């Protein structure tokens, strides 16, 4: 018969580990969100400065080519999530080190392929959409961007190695330093009067800075991440490549939907039309990047729970995660939708205000997809990449078909409608996939996550509409509207979170929850 005292000790030890595990995940998620927010803020600062120093057509050319680096990270992103999952599932440190060598070889190949694709795509855009000096700048900048991106992707294997070790805080802090260096570089080039081609080439420098800094951090921490040809093995690669293949399908679908929006607009309109679309796209990318940031702690954590058969923690990860991530996304989405026009006018200038409806439509589907249970990061960590990929293929095909049909009729609003509508229709299928993977119940999510967030979101929308009607001046509207999400989060803390959750938040704020 089992010793009840031993059972009690084991139960106590499990309870003692719970706060540490929760704090590890919370600290990782919070600091990663800070890192992601700093990166997004830097990108917004850069595009704001460019919008006020370049013509609308020049900004459109910059957006067409410079965005390739972000969207064509599809290859890298597919390998990254799969690599983090494979390394996190390797319990022994020596095996993780050997897996690192295999991953480094894959990253080098992926970097080279991505760089070549970027250069080729830039040359195609320059020859088919742009003319004159804009075409010349696009060719020079695109080739340079391809080189910078190839080197950056190769170096980011160190960033993902830190994440696989669940060194979330250390990795995120390094990313913050990297984006600070990037901001200094871009502002220096802009105010020094650098050519458009040079600005395009330098726009992809964040992964390079981040990878090199993470390599330095890993070396100083003696984590043992060194490339060894002996560690490169086919059997290890096959732990990464199959999942990476399905993730590549997902990333290519994202590429087809998000990157081709600019190209379709440019084909039916002009570079100036693409320039006016830059505001909505950049604001949408805020949400897209925040969604990607959720994958950083979720992929290795979900993979670890699956590997150890910890169904209870996996289910709680989904329910609480959806509750918290919706609390992040809903107020931001509501604010962008209700105040789209004033935000664009104050941010980029009156020349870009016509994109208000496009912005509202483009961010609308994130009201649903802000929940953790439907994010690619969780589904990949739970081993559901193939099923997710099949759904995304259908979404991407519908998006492209609708964009080609609607853009000639609707103009600037065509690509946003073509993006949002398929995602709304696909949501029930992705939700079912997430519920099956986690074991969570629909009623749990409805009661603990959806109901409190959407009720507060509706109240925020009413308050913002009232404020917009009485404030008048756009600057005043935006300044006051920025307080809306803060009020939302305050009410969420006071009305929704329980005492244990508030204690965790206070612990994070006071830095007691730093990952060990």
Coordinates of C-alpha atoms in Angstrom, one line a residue:
X1 CA 0.0 0.0 0.0
X2 CA 1.4 3.5 -0.8
X3 CA 2.6 5.5 2.1
X4 CA 0.1 8.4 2.6
X5 CA 2.9 10.5 4.0
X6 CA 4.9 10.0 0.9
X7 CA 1.9 10.9 -1.2
X8 CA 1.4 14.0 0.9
X9 CA 5.0 15.0 0.4
X10 CA 4.7 14.5 -3.4
X11 CA 1.6 16.5 -3.4
X12 CA 3.2 19.3 -1.5
X13 CA 6.2 19.3 -3.8
X14 CA 3.9 19.6 -6.8
X15 CA 2.0 22.4 -5.2
X16 CA 5.3 24.2 -4.5
X17 CA 6.3 23.8 -8.1
X18 CA 3.1 25.4 -9.4
X19 CA 3.9 29.0 -8.5
X20 CA 7.4 28.6 -10.0
X21 CA 6.0 27.2 -13.2
X22 CA 3.3 29.9 -13.4
X23 CA 5.9 32.6 -12.8
X24 CA 8.2 31.2 -15.4
X25 CA 5.4 31.3 -18.0
X26 CA 4.1 34.7 -16.8
X27 CA 7.6 36.3 -16.8
X28 CA 8.4 34.8 -20.2
X29 CA 5.1 36.0 -21.7
X30 CA 5.3 39.5 -20.1
X31 CA 8.9 40.2 -21.0
X32 CA 8.5 38.8 -24.4
X33 CA 5.5 41.0 -24.9
X34 CA 7.6 44.0 -23.8
X35 CA 10.3 42.9 -26.3
X36 CA 7.7 42.5 -29.0
X37 CA 6.1 45.9 -28.1
X38 CA 9.5 47.6 -28.2
X39 CA 10.1 46.1 -31.7
X40 CA 6.7 47.2 -32.9
X41 CA 7.2 50.7 -31.4
X42 CA 10.5 51.0 -33.2
X43 CA 9.0 49.9 -36.5
X44 CA 6.2 52.4 -36.0
X45 CA 8.7 55.2 -35.3
X46 CA 10.7 54.4 -38.4
X47 CA 7.6 54.3 -40.7
X48 CA 6.3 57.5 -39.1
X49 CA 9.6 59.3 -39.8
X50 CA 9.7 57.9 -43.3
X51 CA 6.1 58.9 -44.0
X52 CA 6.9 62.5 -43.2
X53 CA 10.2 62.6 -45.1
X54 CA 9.3 60.5 -48.2
X55 CA 6.6 61.0 -50.9
X56 CA 3.6 58.7 -50.7
X57 CA 5.0 56.9 -53.8
X58 CA 8.4 56.4 -52.2
X59 CA 6.8 55.1 -49.0
X60 CA 4.8 52.7 -51.2
X61 CA 8.0 51.4 -52.8
X62 CA 9.6 51.0 -49.4
X63 CA 6.7 49.1 -48.2
X64 CA 6.6 46.8 -51.2
X65 CA 10.2 45.8 -50.9
X66 CA 11.1 46.2 -47.2
X67 CA 8.1 44.1 -46.2
X68 CA 9.5 41.2 -48.0
X69 CA 12.0 40.6 -45.2
X70 CA 9.2 40.3 -42.7
X71 CA 6.9 38.2 -44.7
X72 CA 9.6 36.0 -46.2
X73 CA 10.7 35.0 -42.8
X74 CA 8.2 32.2 -43.5
X75 CA 11.0 29.7 -44.0
X76 CA 12.7 30.7 -40.8
X77 CA 9.6 30.8 -38.7
X78 CA 8.6 27.3 -39.7
X79 CA 12.0 25.9 -38.8
X80 CA 12.1 28.0 -35.6
X81 CA 8.9 26.8 -33.9
X82 CA 9.8 23.2 -34.9
X83 CA 13.3 23.6 -33.6
X84 CA 12.2 25.0 -30.3
X85 CA 9.7 22.2 -29.9
X86 CA 12.4 19.5 -30.7
X87 CA 15.0 21.0 -28.4
X88 CA 12.6 21.5 -25.5
X89 CA 11.4 17.9 -25.8
X90 CA 15.0 16.7 -25.5
X91 CA 15.4 16.1 -21.7
X92 CA 19.2 15.7 -21.6
X93 CA 21.3 18.8 -22.1
X94 CA 23.9 16.9 -24.3
X95 CA 21.2 15.9 -26.7
X96 CA 19.8 19.5 -26.9
X97 CA 23.4 20.6 -27.7
X98 CA 23.6 18.1 -30.6
X99 CA 20.1 19.2 -31.7
X100 CA 21.5 22.7 -31.8
X101 CA 24.1 21.8 -34.3
X102 CA 21.5 20.2 -36.6
X103 CA 19.3 23.3 -36.2
X104 CA 22.2 25.6 -37.0
X105 CA 22.8 23.7 -40.3
X106 CA 19.1 24.0 -41.2
X107 CA 19.1 27.7 -40.3
X108 CA 22.1 28.4 -42.7
X109 CA 20.3 26.7 -45.5
X110 CA 17.0 28.5 -44.8
X111 CA 18.8 31.8 -44.6
X112 CA 20.4 31.4 -48.0
X113 CA 17.1 30.3 -49.6
X114 CA 15.3 33.3 -48.0
X115 CA 17.9 35.8 -49.1
X116 CA 17.7 34.6 -52.7
X117 CA 13.9 34.7 -52.7
X118 CA 13.9 38.2 -51.4
X119 CA 16.4 39.4 -54.0
X120 CA 14.4 37.8 -56.8
X121 CA 11.1 39.1 -55.6
X122 CA 12.5 42.6 -55.3
X123 CA 13.8 42.5 -58.8
X124 CA 10.4 41.3 -60.0
X125 CA 8.6 44.1 -58.2
X126 CA 11.0 46.6 -59.6
X127 CA 10.5 45.4 -63.1
X128 CA 6.7 44.9 -63.1
X129 CA 5.2 47.6 -60.7
X130 CA 7.7 50.4 -60.2
X131 CA 9.3 52.7 -62.6
X132 CA 12.4 55.0 -63.0
X133 CA 14.3 55.9 -59.9
X134 CA 11.9 53.9 -57.6
X135 CA 12.7 50.8 -59.6
X136 CA 16.4 51.4 -59.3
X137 CA 16.2 51.9 -55.6
X138 CA 14.1 48.7 -55.3
X139 CA 16.6 46.6 -57.1
X140 CA 19.6 47.8 -55.1
X141 CA 17.7 47.7 -51.8
X142 CA 16.2 44.3 -52.5
X143 CA 19.5 42.6 -53.2
X144 CA 21.1 44.2 -50.1
X145 CA 18.0 43.2 -48.0
X146 CA 18.5 39.6 -49.2
X147 CA 22.1 39.5 -48.0
X148 CA 21.3 41.1 -44.6
X149 CA 18.3 38.7 -44.1
X150 CA 20.3 35.6 -45.0
X151 CA 23.0 36.4 -42.4
X152 CA 20.3 37.4 -39.8
X153 CA 18.3 34.1 -40.1
X154 CA 21.5 32.1 -39.8
X155 CA 22.4 33.9 -36.6
X156 CA 18.9 33.6 -35.0
X157 CA 19.5 30.0 -34.1
X158 CA 21.0 31.3 -30.9
X159 CA 17.8 33.2 -30.1
X160 CA 15.7 30.1 -30.5
X161 CA 18.2 28.0 -28.5
X162 CA 17.7 30.3 -25.6
X163 CA 13.9 29.9 -25.9
X164 CA 14.2 26.2 -26.0
X165 CA 16.1 26.3 -22.7
X166 CA 13.1 28.4 -21.5
X167 CA 15.5 31.4 -20.9
X168 CA 12.6 33.6 -21.9
X169 CA 13.6 36.7 -20.0
X170 CA 17.2 36.6 -21.1
X171 CA 16.2 36.2 -24.7
X172 CA 13.6 38.9 -24.6
X173 CA 16.0 41.4 -23.0
X174 CA 18.5 40.7 -25.7
X175 CA 15.9 41.4 -28.3
X176 CA 15.1 44.7 -26.8
X177 CA 18.8 45.7 -27.1
X178 CA 18.7 44.5 -30.7
X179 CA 15.8 46.7 -31.7
X180 CA 17.3 49.7 -29.9
X181 CA 20.4 49.2 -32.1
X182 CA 18.2 48.9 -35.2
X183 CA 16.4 52.2 -34.3
X184 CA 19.7 54.0 -33.9
X185 CA 20.8 52.7 -37.3
X186 CA 17.6 53.6 -39.2
X187 CA 17.3 57.1 -37.7
X188 CA 20.9 57.8 -38.4
X189 CA 20.4 56.7 -42.1
X190 CA 17.2 58.7 -42.5
X191 CA 18.5 62.0 -41.0
X192 CA 21.8 61.6 -42.9
X193 CA 19.8 61.6 -46.1
X194 CA 20.6 58.0 -47.2
X195 CA 19.2 56.8 -50.5
X196 CA 15.9 54.8 -50.5
X197 CA 17.8 51.7 -51.6
X198 CA 20.1 51.9 -48.5
X199 CA 17.1 52.3 -46.2
X200 CA 15.4 49.3 -47.8
X201 CA 18.6 47.1 -47.3
X202 CA 19.0 48.2 -43.7
X203 CA 15.4 47.6 -42.8
X204 CA 16.0 43.9 -42.3
X205 CA 18.8 44.2 -39.7
X206 CA 16.8 43.3 -36.6
X207 CA 17.3 39.5 -36.9
X208 CA 21.1 40.0 -37.5
X209 CA 21.5 42.2 -34.4
X210 CA 19.3 39.8 -32.3
X211 CA 21.1 36.7 -33.4
X212 CA 24.6 38.0 -32.8
X213 CA 23.7 39.4 -29.4
X214 CA 22.1 36.1 -28.4
X215 CA 25.2 34.2 -29.5
X216 CA 27.2 36.5 -27.1
X217 CA 24.7 35.9 -24.3
X218 CA 24.8 32.1 -24.7
X219 CA 28.6 32.1 -24.8
X220 CA 28.8 34.2 -21.6
X221 CA 26.2 32.0 -19.8
X222 CA 28.2 28.9 -20.8
X223 CA 25.1 27.2 -22.2
X224 CA 27.2 24.9 -24.4
X225 CA 25.6 26.0 -27.7
X226 CA 28.5 25.4 -30.2
X227 CA 28.2 24.1 -33.7
X228 CA 29.7 20.7 -34.3
X229 CA 29.6 18.9 -37.6
X230 CA 29.4 15.6 -35.6
X231 CA 26.1 16.8 -34.1
X232 CA 24.4 17.2 -37.5
X233 CA 22.5 14.0 -38.0
X234 CA 19.6 13.0 -40.3
X235 CA 17.6 11.5 -37.5
X236 CA 17.7 14.7 -35.6
X237 CA 16.8 16.7 -38.6
X238 CA 13.8 14.5 -39.1
X239 CA 12.6 15.5 -35.6
X240 CA 12.5 19.1 -37.0
X241 CA 11.7 18.9 -40.7
X242 CA 8.3 17.1 -40.7
X243 CA 6.8 19.6 -38.3
X244 CA 8.6 22.4 -40.0
X245 CA 7.2 21.3 -43.4
X246 CA 3.6 21.7 -42.1
X247 CA 4.6 25.0 -40.4
X248 CA 6.0 26.2 -43.8
X249 CA 2.6 25.6 -45.3
X250 CA 1.1 27.8 -42.6
X251 CA 3.7 30.5 -43.0
X252 CA 3.4 30.5 -46.8
X253 CA -0.4 30.9 -46.4
X254 CA 0.3 33.9 -44.2
X255 CA 2.7 35.2 -46.8
X256 CA 0.1 34.8 -49.5
X257 CA -2.5 36.7 -47.5
X258 CA -0.5 39.5 -46.0
X259 CA 2.3 40.2 -48.5
X260 CA 0.2 39.8 -51.6
X261 CA -2.2 42.5 -50.4
X262 CA 0.3 45.2 -51.2
X263 CA 1.2 43.6 -54.6
X264 CA -2.5 43.3 -55.6
X265 CA -3.1 46.9 -54.7
X266 CA -0.1 48.0 -56.6
X267 CA -1.1 46.0 -59.6
X268 CA -4.7 47.4 -59.7
X269 CA -3.7 50.9 -58.5
X270 CA -0.3 52.6 -58.0
X271 CA 2.6 53.0 -55.6
X272 CA 0.6 55.8 -53.9
X273 CA -2.3 53.5 -53.3
X274 CA 0.1 51.1 -51.6
X275 CA 1.5 54.0 -49.6
X276 CA -2.0 54.8 -48.2
X277 CA -2.4 51.1 -47.3
X278 CA 0.8 51.2 -45.2
X279 CA -0.9 52.6 -42.1
X280 CA -3.6 49.9 -41.9
X281 CA -1.0 47.2 -42.6
X282 CA 1.5 48.4 -40.0
X283 CA -1.3 48.7 -37.3
X284 CA -2.5 45.2 -38.2
X285 CA 1.1 43.9 -37.9
X286 CA 1.0 45.1 -34.3
X287 CA -1.6 42.4 -33.6
X288 CA 0.1 39.8 -35.8
X289 CA 3.4 40.3 -34.1
X290 CA 1.8 40.1 -30.6
X291 CA 0.2 36.9 -31.6
X292 CA 3.5 35.6 -32.7
X293 CA 5.1 36.6 -29.4
X294 CA 2.6 34.3 -27.6
X295 CA 4.3 31.4 -29.3
X296 CA 7.6 32.0 -27.6
X297 CA 6.7 30.6 -24.2
X298 CA 3.8 28.5 -25.4
X299 CA 5.5 26.2 -27.9
X300 CA 8.1 24.7 -25.6
X301 CA 5.7 24.7 -22.6
X302 CA 2.9 22.9 -24.5
X303 CA 5.5 20.5 -26.0
X304 CA 6.9 19.7 -22.5
X305 CA 3.4 19.1 -21.1
X306 CA 2.5 16.8 -24.0
X307 CA 5.8 14.9 -23.6
X308 CA 5.2 14.4 -19.9
X309 CA 1.5 13.6 -20.2
X310 CA 0.5 16.6 -18.0
X311 CA -3.1 17.0 -19.2
X312 CA -4.2 19.1 -16.3
X313 CA -1.6 21.8 -16.9
X314 CA -2.1 21.7 -20.6
X315 CA -5.9 22.3 -20.1
X316 CA -5.2 25.1 -17.6
X317 CA -2.6 26.7 -20.0
X318 CA -5.3 27.0 -22.6
X319 CA -8.1 28.3 -20.4
X320 CA -6.1 30.8 -18.5
X321 CA -4.0 31.7 -21.6
X322 CA -7.1 32.5 -23.6
X323 CA -8.5 34.6 -20.8
X324 CA -5.3 36.6 -20.5
X325 CA -4.4 37.0 -24.2
X326 CA -8.0 38.2 -25.0
X327 CA -7.5 40.8 -22.3
X328 CA -4.5 42.0 -24.2
X329 CA -6.0 41.9 -27.7
X330 CA -9.6 43.0 -27.2
X331 CA -9.0 46.6 -25.9
X332 CA -6.3 47.2 -28.6
X333 CA -8.6 45.9 -31.4
X334 CA -11.6 47.9 -30.1
X335 CA -9.5 51.1 -29.9
X336 CA -8.0 50.7 -33.4
X337 CA -11.5 50.0 -34.9
X338 CA -13.4 52.9 -33.2
X339 CA -10.6 55.5 -33.6
X340 CA -9.1 54.3 -36.9
X341 CA -9.5 57.7 -38.7
X342 CA -8.1 59.9 -36.0
X343 CA -5.2 57.5 -35.3
X344 CA -4.1 57.5 -39.0
X345 CA -4.4 61.3 -39.2
X346 CA -2.4 62.0 -36.1
X347 CA 0.1 59.2 -36.7
X348 CA 1.0 59.5 -40.4
X349 CA -0.8 62.7 -41.5
X350 CA -4.0 63.6 -43.3
X351 CA -2.7 62.1 -46.5
X352 CA -3.2 58.7 -45.0
X353 CA -6.6 59.2 -43.3
X354 CA -8.5 57.5 -46.2
X355 CA -7.3 54.1 -44.8
X356 CA -9.6 54.3 -41.8
X357 CA -12.2 51.7 -43.0
X358 CA -9.4 49.4 -44.3
X359 CA -7.8 49.5 -40.8
X360 CA -11.0 48.8 -39.0
X361 CA -11.8 45.8 -41.2
X362 CA -8.3 44.4 -41.2
X363 CA -7.9 44.2 -37.4
X364 CA -11.5 43.0 -36.7
X365 CA -10.8 39.3 -36.9
X366 CA -8.2 39.5 -34.1
X367 CA -11.1 40.0 -31.7
X368 CA -11.5 36.2 -32.1
X369 CA -8.0 35.2 -32.9
X370 CA -6.5 36.9 -29.8
X371 CA -7.4 33.8 -27.7
X372 CA -4.5 31.4 -27.0
X373 CA -6.5 28.3 -27.9
X374 CA -6.6 29.2 -31.6
X375 CA -3.0 30.5 -32.0
X376 CA -0.5 28.6 -34.2
X377 CA 1.9 28.6 -31.3
X378 CA -0.3 26.5 -29.0
X379 CA -1.4 24.2 -31.8
X380 CA 2.2 23.6 -32.9
X381 CA 3.3 22.9 -29.4
X382 CA 0.4 20.4 -29.0
X383 CA 1.4 18.6 -32.2
X384 CA -1.5 19.8 -34.3
X385 CA 0.5 21.5 -37.1
X386 CA -0.8 19.2 -39.9
X387 CA -4.4 19.9 -39.2
X388 CA -3.8 23.6 -38.8
X389 CA -1.9 23.7 -42.1
X390 CA -4.8 22.2 -44.0
X391 CA -7.2 24.8 -42.6
X392 CA -4.8 27.6 -43.5
X393 CA -4.5 26.5 -47.1
X394 CA -8.3 26.9 -47.5
X395 CA -8.2 30.3 -45.8
X396 CA -5.3 31.5 -48.0
X397 CA -7.0 30.3 -51.2
X398 CA -10.2 32.1 -50.3
X399 CA -8.3 35.2 -49.4
X400 CA -6.5 35.4 -52.7
X401 CA -9.6 34.7 -54.7
X402 CA -11.6 37.4 -52.8
X403 CA -8.7 39.9 -53.1
X404 CA -8.6 39.5 -56.9
X405 CA -12.3 39.9 -57.2
X406 CA -12.9 42.7 -54.6
X407 CA -9.9 45.0 -55.0
X408 CA -11.0 46.3 -58.4
X409 CA -14.4 47.1 -57.0
X410 CA -13.6 48.2 -53.4
X411 CA -10.1 49.6 -53.9
X412 CA -8.3 50.1 -50.6
X413 CA -10.9 48.1 -48.6
X414 CA -10.7 45.0 -51.0
X415 CA -7.7 43.3 -49.4
X416 CA -8.9 43.8 -45.8
X417 CA -12.3 42.3 -46.5
X418 CA -10.6 39.4 -48.3
X419 CA -8.4 38.8 -45.3
X420 CA -10.9 39.1 -42.5
X421 CA -13.8 37.2 -44.0
X422 CA -12.1 33.8 -44.5
X423 CA -10.6 34.0 -40.9
X424 CA -14.1 34.6 -39.4
X425 CA -15.4 31.6 -41.3
X426 CA -12.5 29.4 -40.3
X427 CA -12.6 30.2 -36.6
X428 CA -15.0 27.4 -35.5
X429 CA -12.8 24.8 -37.2
X430 CA -9.6 26.1 -35.6
X431 CA -11.4 26.4 -32.2
X432 CA -12.5 22.8 -32.4
X433 CA -8.9 21.8 -33.2
X434 CA -7.6 23.6 -30.1
X435 CA -10.3 22.2 -27.8
X436 CA -9.5 18.7 -28.9
X437 CA -5.7 19.2 -28.5
X438 CA -6.1 20.6 -25.0
X439 CA -9.0 18.8 -23.5
X440 CA -10.5 22.1 -22.5
X441 CA -14.3 22.5 -22.6
X442 CA -16.2 25.1 -24.7
X443 CA -18.2 26.1 -21.6
X444 CA -14.9 26.8 -19.7
X445 CA -13.7 29.2 -22.3
X446 CA -17.1 30.9 -22.7
X447 CA -17.4 31.5 -18.9
X448 CA -13.8 32.3 -18.0
X449 CA -12.4 33.9 -21.1
X450 CA -14.9 35.1 -23.7
X451 CA -17.7 36.5 -21.5
X452 CA -15.6 38.9 -19.3
X453 CA -13.5 40.2 -22.1
X454 CA -16.2 40.8 -24.7
X455 CA -18.5 42.5 -22.1
X456 CA -15.6 44.8 -21.2
X457 CA -14.8 45.3 -24.9
X458 CA -18.4 46.4 -25.6
X459 CA -18.3 48.9 -22.8
X460 CA -15.0 50.2 -24.1
X461 CA -16.4 50.7 -27.6
X462 CA -19.3 52.7 -26.2
X463 CA -17.0 54.8 -24.1
X464 CA -14.7 55.5 -27.1
X465 CA -17.6 56.4 -29.4
X466 CA -18.9 58.9 -26.8
X467 CA -15.4 60.4 -26.3
X468 CA -14.9 60.8 -30.1
X469 CA -18.3 62.6 -30.4
X470 CA -17.5 65.2 -27.8
X471 CA -13.7 65.6 -28.1
X472 CA -13.7 66.9 -31.7
X473 CA -10.0 67.5 -32.3
X474 CA -8.2 64.4 -33.6
X475 CA -5.2 64.8 -31.4
X476 CA -7.4 65.1 -28.4
X477 CA -9.4 62.1 -29.5
X478 CA -6.3 59.9 -29.8
X479 CA -4.8 61.1 -26.6
X480 CA -7.9 60.4 -24.6
X481 CA -8.6 57.2 -26.5
X482 CA -5.2 55.9 -25.5
X483 CA -6.4 55.7 -21.9
X484 CA -9.2 53.4 -23.0
X485 CA -7.1 50.2 -22.9
X486 CA -5.6 51.2 -19.6
X487 CA -9.1 51.6 -18.1
X488 CA -10.0 48.2 -19.6
X489 CA -7.0 46.5 -17.9
X490 CA -7.7 48.2 -14.6
X491 CA -11.3 46.9 -14.7
X492 CA -10.2 43.5 -15.7
X493 CA -7.9 43.4 -12.8
X494 CA -10.5 44.5 -10.3
X495 CA -13.6 42.7 -11.7
X496 CA -12.3 39.6 -13.4
X497 CA -9.0 38.3 -11.9
X498 CA -9.3 36.3 -8.7
X499 CA -7.0 36.8 -5.7
X500 CA -4.5 34.2 -6.8
X501 CA -4.1 35.8 -10.2
X502 CA -3.7 39.3 -8.7
X503 CA -1.0 37.9 -6.4
X504 CA 0.8 36.6 -9.5
X505 CA 0.5 39.9 -11.2
X506 CA 1.9 41.8 -8.1
X507 CA 4.7 39.3 -7.9
X508 CA 5.6 40.0 -11.6
X509 CA 5.5 43.7 -11.1
X510 CA 7.7 43.6 -8.0
X511 CA 10.1 41.3 -9.9
X512 CA 9.7 38.4 -7.5
X513 CA 8.5 36.3 -10.4
X514 CA 11.7 36.4 -12.4
X515 CA 12.4 33.1 -14.0
X516 CA 15.1 31.0 -12.3

